[in-house]
PDB file of C-alpha atoms in Angstrom:
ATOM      1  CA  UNK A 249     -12.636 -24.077 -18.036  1.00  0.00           C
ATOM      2  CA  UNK A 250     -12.487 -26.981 -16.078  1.00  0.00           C
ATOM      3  CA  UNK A 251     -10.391 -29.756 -17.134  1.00  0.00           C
ATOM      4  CA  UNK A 252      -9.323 -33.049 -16.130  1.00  0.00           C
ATOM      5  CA  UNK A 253      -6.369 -31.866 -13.565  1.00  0.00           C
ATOM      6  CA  UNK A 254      -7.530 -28.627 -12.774  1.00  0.00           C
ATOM      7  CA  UNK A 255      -9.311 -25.259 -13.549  1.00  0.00           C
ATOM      8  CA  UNK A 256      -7.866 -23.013 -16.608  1.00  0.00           C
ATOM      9  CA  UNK A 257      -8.808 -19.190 -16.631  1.00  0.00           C
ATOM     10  CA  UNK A 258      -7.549 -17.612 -20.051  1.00  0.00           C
ATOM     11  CA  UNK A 259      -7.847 -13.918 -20.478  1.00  0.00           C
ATOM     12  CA  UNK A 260      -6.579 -11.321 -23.178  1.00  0.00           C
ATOM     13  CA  UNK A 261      -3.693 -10.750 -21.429  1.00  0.00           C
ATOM     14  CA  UNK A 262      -2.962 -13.560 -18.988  1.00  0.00           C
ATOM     15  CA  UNK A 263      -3.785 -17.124 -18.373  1.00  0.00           C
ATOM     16  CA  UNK A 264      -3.657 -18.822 -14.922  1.00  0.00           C
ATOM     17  CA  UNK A 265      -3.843 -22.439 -14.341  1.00  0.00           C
ATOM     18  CA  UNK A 266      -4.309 -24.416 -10.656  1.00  0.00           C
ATOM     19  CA  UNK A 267      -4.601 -28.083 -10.279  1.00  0.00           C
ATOM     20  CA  UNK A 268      -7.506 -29.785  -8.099  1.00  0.00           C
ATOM     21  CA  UNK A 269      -5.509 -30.156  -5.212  1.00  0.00           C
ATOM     22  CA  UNK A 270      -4.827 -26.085  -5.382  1.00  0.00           C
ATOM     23  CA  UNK A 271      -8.711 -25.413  -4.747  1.00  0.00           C
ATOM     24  CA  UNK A 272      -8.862 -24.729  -0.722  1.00  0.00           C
ATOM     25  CA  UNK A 273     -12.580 -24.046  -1.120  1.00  0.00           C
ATOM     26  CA  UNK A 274     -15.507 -22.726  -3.001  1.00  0.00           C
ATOM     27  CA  UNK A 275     -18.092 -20.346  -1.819  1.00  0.00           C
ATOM     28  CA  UNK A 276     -20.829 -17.914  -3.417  1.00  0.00           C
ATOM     29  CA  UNK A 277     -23.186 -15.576  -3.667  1.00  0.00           C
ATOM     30  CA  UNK A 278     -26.496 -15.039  -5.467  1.00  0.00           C
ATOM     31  CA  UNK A 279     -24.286 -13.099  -8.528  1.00  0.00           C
ATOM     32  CA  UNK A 280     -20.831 -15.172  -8.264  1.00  0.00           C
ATOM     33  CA  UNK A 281     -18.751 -18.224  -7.473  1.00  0.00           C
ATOM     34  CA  UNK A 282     -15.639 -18.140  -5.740  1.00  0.00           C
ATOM     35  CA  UNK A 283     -12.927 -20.894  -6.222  1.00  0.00           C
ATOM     36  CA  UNK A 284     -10.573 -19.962  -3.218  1.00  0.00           C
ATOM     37  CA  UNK A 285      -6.808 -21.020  -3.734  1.00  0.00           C
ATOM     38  CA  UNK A 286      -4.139 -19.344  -0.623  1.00  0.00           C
ATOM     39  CA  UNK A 287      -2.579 -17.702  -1.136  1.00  0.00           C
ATOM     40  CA  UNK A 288      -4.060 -16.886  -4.585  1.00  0.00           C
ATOM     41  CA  UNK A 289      -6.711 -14.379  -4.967  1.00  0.00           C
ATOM     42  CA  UNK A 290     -10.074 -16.440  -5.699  1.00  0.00           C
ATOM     43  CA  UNK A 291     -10.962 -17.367  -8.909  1.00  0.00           C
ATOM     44  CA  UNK A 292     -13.947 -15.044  -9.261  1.00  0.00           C
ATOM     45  CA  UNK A 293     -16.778 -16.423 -12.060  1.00  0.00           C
ATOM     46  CA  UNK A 294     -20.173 -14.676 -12.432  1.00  0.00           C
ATOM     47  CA  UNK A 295     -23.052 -16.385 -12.343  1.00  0.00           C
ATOM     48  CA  UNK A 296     -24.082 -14.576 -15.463  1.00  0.00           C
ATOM     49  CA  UNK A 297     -21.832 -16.251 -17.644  1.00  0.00           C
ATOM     50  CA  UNK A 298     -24.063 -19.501 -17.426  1.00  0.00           C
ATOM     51  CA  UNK A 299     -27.179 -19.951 -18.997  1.00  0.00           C
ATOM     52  CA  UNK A 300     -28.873 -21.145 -16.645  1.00  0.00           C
ATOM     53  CA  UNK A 301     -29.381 -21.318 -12.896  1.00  0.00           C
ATOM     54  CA  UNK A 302     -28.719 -25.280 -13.414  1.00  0.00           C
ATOM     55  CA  UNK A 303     -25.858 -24.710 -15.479  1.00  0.00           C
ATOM     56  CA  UNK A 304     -24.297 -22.735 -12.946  1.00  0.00           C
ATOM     57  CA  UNK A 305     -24.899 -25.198 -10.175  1.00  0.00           C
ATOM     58  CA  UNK A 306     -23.121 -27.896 -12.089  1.00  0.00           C
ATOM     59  CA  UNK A 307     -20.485 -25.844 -12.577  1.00  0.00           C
ATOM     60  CA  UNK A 308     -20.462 -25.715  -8.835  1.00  0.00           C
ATOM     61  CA  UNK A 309     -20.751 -28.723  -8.068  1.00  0.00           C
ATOM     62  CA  UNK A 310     -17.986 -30.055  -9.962  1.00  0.00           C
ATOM     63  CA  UNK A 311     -15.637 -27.771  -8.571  1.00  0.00           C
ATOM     64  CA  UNK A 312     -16.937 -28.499  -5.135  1.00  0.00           C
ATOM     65  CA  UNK A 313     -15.984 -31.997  -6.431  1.00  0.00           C
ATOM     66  CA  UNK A 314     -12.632 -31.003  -7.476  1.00  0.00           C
ATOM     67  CA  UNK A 315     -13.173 -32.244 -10.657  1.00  0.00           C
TER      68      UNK A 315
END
């Protein structure tokens, strides 16, 4: 999720939590988005998980934004 100082991925088993200023970059493809972080691996989020096309763009966007 993203959230006011940063981007939260929670998992069954883990949870992993990088500020704004983390975020080196974002990139992606036609099927994902990739919120790069060095020397983290990227943040990996599939396209599929949005609704919609717009959806995902915002999502984008925002973390293009860093925040």
């Amino acid at each position: 999720s993203l959230e006011a100082e940063g981007v939260r991925v929670r998992a069954e088993r883990f949870e992993l939590w990088l500020r704004w200023d983390a975020i080196d970059a974002v990139e992606e493809t036609d099927e994902h988005l990739f919120a790069l972080a060095d020397p983290l691996p990227a943040i990996v989020v599939p396209k599929r998980c949005f609704a919609s096309s717009e959806e995902s763009a915002a999502f984008a966007a925002r973390l293009r934004a860093r925040g």
